[in-house]
Short mmCIF file of C-alpha atoms and ligand atoms in Angstrom, two decimals:
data_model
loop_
_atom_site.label_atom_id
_atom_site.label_comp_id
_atom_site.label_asym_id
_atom_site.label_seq_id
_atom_site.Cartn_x
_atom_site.Cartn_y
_atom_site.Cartn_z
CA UNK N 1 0.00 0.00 0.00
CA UNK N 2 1.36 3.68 -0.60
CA UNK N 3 1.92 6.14 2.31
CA UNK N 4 -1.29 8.21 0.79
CA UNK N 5 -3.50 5.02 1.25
CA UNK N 6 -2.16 4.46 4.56
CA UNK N 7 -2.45 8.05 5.78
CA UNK N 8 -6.29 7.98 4.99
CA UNK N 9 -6.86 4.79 6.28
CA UNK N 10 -5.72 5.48 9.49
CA UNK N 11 -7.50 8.57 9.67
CA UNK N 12 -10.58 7.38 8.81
CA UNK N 13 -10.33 5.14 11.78
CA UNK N 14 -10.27 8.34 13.91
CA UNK N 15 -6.54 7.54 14.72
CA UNK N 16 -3.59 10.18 14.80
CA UNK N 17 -0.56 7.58 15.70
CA UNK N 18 -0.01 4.68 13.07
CA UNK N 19 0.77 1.04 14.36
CA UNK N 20 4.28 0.77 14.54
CA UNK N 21 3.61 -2.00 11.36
CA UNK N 22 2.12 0.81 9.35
CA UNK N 23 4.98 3.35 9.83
CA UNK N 24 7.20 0.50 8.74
CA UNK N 25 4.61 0.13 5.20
CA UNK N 26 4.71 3.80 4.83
CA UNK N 27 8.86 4.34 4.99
CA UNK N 28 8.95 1.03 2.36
CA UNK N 29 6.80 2.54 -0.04
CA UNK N 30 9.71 5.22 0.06
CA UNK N 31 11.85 2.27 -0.84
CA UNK N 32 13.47 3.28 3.16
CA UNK N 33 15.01 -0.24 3.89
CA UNK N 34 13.56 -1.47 7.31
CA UNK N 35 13.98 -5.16 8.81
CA UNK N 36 12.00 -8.16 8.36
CA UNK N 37 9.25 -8.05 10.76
CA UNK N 38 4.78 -9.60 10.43
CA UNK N 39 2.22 -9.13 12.90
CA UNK N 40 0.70 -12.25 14.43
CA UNK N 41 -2.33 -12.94 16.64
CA UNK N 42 -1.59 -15.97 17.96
CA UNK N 43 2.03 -18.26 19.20
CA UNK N 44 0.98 -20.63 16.42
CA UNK N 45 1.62 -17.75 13.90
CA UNK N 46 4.67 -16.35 15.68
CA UNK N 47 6.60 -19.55 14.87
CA UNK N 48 5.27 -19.65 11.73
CA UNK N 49 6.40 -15.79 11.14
CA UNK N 50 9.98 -16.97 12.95
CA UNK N 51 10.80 -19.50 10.14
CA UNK N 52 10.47 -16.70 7.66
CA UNK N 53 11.96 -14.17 9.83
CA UNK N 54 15.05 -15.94 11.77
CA UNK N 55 16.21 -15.72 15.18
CA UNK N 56 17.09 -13.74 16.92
CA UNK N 57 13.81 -12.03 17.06
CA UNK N 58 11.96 -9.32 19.09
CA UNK N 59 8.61 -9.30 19.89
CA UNK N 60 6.47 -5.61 20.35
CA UNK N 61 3.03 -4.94 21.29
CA UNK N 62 0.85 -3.61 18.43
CA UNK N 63 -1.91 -1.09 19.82
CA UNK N 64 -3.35 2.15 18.94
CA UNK N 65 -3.30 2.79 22.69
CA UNK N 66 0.28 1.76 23.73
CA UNK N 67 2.88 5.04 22.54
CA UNK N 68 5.42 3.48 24.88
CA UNK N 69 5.61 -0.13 24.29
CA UNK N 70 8.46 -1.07 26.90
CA UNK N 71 6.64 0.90 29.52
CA UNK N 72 3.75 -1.64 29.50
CA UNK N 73 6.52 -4.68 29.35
CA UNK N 74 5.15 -4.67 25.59
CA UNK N 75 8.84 -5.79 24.08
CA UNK N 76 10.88 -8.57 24.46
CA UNK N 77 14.52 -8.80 22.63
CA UNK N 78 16.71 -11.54 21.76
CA UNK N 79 14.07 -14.27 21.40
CA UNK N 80 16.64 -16.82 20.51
CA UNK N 81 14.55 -19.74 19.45
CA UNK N 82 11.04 -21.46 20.06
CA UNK N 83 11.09 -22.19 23.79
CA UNK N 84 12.08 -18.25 24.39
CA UNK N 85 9.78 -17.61 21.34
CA UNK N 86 6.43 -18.79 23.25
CA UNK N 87 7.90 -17.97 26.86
CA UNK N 88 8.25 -14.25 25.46
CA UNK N 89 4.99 -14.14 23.53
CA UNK N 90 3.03 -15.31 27.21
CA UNK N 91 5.15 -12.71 28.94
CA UNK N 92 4.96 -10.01 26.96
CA UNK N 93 1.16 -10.38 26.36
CA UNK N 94 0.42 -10.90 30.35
CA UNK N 95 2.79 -7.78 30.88
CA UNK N 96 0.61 -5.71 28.57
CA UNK N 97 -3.41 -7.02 30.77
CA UNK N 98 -1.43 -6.33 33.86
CA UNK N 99 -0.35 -3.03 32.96
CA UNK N 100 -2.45 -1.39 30.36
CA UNK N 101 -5.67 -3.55 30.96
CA UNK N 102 -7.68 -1.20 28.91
CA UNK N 103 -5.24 -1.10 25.96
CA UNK N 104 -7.25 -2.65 22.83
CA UNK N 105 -4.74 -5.35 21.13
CA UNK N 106 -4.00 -5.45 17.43
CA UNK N 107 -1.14 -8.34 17.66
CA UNK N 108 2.43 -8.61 18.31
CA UNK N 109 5.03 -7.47 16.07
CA UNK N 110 7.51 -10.13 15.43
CA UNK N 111 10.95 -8.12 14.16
CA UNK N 112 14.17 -9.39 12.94
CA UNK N 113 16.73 -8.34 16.05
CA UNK N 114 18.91 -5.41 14.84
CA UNK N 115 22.27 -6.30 16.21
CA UNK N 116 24.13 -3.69 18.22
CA UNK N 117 25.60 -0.60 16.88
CA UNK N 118 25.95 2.95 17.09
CA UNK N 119 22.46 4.86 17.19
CA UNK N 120 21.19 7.83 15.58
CA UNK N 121 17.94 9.34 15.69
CA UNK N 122 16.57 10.80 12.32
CA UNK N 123 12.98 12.53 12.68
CA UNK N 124 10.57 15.40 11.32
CA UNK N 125 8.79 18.04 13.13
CA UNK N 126 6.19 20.36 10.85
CA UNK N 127 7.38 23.83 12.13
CA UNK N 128 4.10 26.27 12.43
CA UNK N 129 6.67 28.59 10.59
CA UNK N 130 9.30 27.14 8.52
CA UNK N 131 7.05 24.30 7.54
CA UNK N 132 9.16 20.36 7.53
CA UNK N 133 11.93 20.56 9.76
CA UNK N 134 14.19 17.30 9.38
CA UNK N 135 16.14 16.65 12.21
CA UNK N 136 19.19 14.44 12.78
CA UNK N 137 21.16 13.01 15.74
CA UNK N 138 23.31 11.01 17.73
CA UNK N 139 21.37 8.36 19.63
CA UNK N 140 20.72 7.77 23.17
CA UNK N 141 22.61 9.09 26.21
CA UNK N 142 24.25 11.40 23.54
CA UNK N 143 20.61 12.77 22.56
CA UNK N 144 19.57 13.01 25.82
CA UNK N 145 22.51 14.43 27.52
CA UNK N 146 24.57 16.73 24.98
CA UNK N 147 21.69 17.74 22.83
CA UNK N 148 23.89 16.66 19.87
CA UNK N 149 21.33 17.36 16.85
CA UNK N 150 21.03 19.33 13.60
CA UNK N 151 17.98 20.73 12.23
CA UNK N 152 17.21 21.61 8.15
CA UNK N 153 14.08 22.92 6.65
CA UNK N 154 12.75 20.39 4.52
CA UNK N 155 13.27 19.83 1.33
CA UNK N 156 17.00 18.10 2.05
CA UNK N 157 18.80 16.45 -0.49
CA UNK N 158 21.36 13.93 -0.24
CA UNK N 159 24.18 16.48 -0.04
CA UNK N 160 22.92 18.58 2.70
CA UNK N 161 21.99 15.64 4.70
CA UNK N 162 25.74 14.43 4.55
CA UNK N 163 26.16 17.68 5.75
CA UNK N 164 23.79 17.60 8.51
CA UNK N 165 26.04 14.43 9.68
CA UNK N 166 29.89 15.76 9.69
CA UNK N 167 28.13 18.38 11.46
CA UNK N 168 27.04 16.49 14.86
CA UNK N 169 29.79 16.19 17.50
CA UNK N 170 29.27 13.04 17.51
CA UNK N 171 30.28 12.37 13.93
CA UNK N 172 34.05 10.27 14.89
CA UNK N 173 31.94 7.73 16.12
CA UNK N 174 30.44 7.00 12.57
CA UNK N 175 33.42 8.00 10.57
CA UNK N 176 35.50 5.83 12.37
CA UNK N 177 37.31 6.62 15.67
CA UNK N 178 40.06 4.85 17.44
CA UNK N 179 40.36 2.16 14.92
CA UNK N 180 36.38 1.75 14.62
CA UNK N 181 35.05 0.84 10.91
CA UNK N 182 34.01 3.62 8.96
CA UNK N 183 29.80 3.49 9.14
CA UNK N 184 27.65 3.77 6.40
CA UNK N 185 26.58 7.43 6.42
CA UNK N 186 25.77 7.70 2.62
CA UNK N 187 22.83 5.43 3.60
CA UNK N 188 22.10 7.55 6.51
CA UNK N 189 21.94 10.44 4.11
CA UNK N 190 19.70 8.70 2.08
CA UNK N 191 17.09 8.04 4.89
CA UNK N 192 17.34 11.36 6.33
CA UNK N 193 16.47 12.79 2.23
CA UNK N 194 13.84 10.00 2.20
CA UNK N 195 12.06 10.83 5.14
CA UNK N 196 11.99 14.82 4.48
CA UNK N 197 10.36 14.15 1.25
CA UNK N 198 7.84 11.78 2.48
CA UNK N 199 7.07 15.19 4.80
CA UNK N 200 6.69 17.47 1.82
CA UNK N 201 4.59 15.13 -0.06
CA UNK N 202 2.47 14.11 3.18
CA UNK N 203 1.15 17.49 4.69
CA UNK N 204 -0.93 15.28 7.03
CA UNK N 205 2.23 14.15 9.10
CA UNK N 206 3.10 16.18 11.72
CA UNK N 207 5.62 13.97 12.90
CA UNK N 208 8.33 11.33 12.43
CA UNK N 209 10.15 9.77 14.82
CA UNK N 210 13.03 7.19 14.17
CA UNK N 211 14.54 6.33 17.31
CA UNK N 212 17.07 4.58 17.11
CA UNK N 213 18.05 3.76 13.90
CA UNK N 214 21.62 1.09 14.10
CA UNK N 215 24.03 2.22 11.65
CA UNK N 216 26.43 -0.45 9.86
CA UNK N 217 29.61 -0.83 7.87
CA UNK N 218 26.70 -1.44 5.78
CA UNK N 219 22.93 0.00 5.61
CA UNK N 220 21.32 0.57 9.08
CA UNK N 221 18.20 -0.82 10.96
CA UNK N 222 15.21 1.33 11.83
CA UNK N 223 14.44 -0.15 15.32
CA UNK N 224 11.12 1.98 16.08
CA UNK N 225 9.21 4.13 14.23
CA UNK N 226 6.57 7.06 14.67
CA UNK N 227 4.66 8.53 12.80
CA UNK N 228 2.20 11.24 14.13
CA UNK N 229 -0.56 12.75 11.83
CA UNK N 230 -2.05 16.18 12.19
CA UNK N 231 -5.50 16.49 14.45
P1 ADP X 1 9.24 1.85 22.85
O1 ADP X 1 7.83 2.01 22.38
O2 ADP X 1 9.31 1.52 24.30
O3 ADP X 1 10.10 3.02 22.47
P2 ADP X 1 10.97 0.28 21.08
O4 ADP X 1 10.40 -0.36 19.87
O5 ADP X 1 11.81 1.49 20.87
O6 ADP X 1 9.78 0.55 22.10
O7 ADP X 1 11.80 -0.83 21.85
C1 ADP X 1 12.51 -0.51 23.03
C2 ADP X 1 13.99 -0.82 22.86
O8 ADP X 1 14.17 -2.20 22.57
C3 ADP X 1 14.65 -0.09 21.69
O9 ADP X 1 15.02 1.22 21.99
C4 ADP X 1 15.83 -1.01 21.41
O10 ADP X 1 16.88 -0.78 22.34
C5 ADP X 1 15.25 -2.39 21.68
N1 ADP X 1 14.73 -2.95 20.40
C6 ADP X 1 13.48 -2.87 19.93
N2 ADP X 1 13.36 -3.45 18.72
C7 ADP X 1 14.58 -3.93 18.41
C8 ADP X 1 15.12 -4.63 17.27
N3 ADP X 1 14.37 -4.98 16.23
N4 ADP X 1 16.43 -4.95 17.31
C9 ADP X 1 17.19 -4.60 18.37
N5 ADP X 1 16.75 -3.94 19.44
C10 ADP X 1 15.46 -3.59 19.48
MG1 MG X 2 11.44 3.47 21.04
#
């Protein structure tokens, strides 16, 4: 399905957030890589979805009522194989009644495990004055603590989003520091391009949120994704 269709669907169901599945249908029809993942409704179909898939495997909660899934005890990570496949899925989903017994359930999200690497944060605010405003960033305690982000007024192209990454402080950790690989930040570039024009093409979007995406020697993983319409 194409971002548009997706867009109006999930308006039309009076919603504002998409399922973390539907971000991940949206950024594809942008041709924006993102892992293997299916949504399943039973344990039946999350082995089923794990021969397709591989281990190791995370499992995420899938509701229109759950922003925060790890709040709720709505993820589970390195599900190495079928015993920790069903152990997780009846964890995760008593987790969830415990803690968010109102929360209506769509399915879990069974996702390809992104291995470990460094973490950047690429996202889209609609700026009541400059219009789409991409924004890029070094992930995590980075983020949080040193505030380590650049912001462009959308439309960005390829070049300037290179240039939005040397630009971070953070940048030695992608380019290669201490005898660390060089990371791919051409494909980086890419996504951050991709994702402002999805914003000037999609008015509707207020928001985008990619937190964290993994960055590789080659290609990255978008780990979770946001996407926030416009009331
Ligand atoms: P939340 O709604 O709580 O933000 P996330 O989807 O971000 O949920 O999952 C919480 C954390 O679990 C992530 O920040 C990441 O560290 C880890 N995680 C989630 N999905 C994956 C994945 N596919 N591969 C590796 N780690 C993951
Ligand atoms: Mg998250």
């Amino acid at each position: 399905m194409g971002a548009k269709r997706i867009l109006e669907m999930v308006l039309s169901q009076g919603r504002t957030v998409l399922l973390e599945p539907e971000a991940y249908e949206a950024l594809s029809s942008y041709s924006i890589p993102v892992p293997k993942y299916q949504v399943v409704t039973s344990i039946k179909e999350a082995e089923m979805a794990s021969e397709k898939i591989g281990y190791p495997l995370v499992l995420k909660i899938v509701s229109p009522d759950i922003i925060h899934k790890s709040d709720v005890g709505g993820v589970k990570v390195d599900v190495r194989d079928v015993e920790q496949l069903r152990s997780s899925f009846d964890s995760l989903m008593a987790d969830v009644r415990q803690k968010a017994p109102n929360a209506r359930i769509v399915g879990v999200l069974v996702k390809e495990m992104a291995p470990k690497s460094v973490e950047v944060v690429v996202g889209m605010l609609r700026d009541p004055t400059f219009g789409p405003t991409v924004m890029f960033g070094l992930g995590g305690v980075l983020i949080e603590i040193m505030k380590d982000v650049v912001f462009r007024i959308a439309p960005v192209s390829r070049e300037e989003a290179l240039g939005m990454i040397v630009k971070v402080k953070g940048y030695p950790l992608l380019s290669g520091f201490r005898g660390s690989k060089p990371l791919d930040v051409e494909a980086v570039a890419d996504l951050i391009s991709s994702v402002s024009r999805i914003a000037v093409e999609n008015p509707v979007i207020d928001q985008i949120d990619l937190n964290p995406v993994l960055v590789y020697e080659r290609g990255f993983a978008v780990v979770d994704a946001r996407i926030i319409l416009k009331v």
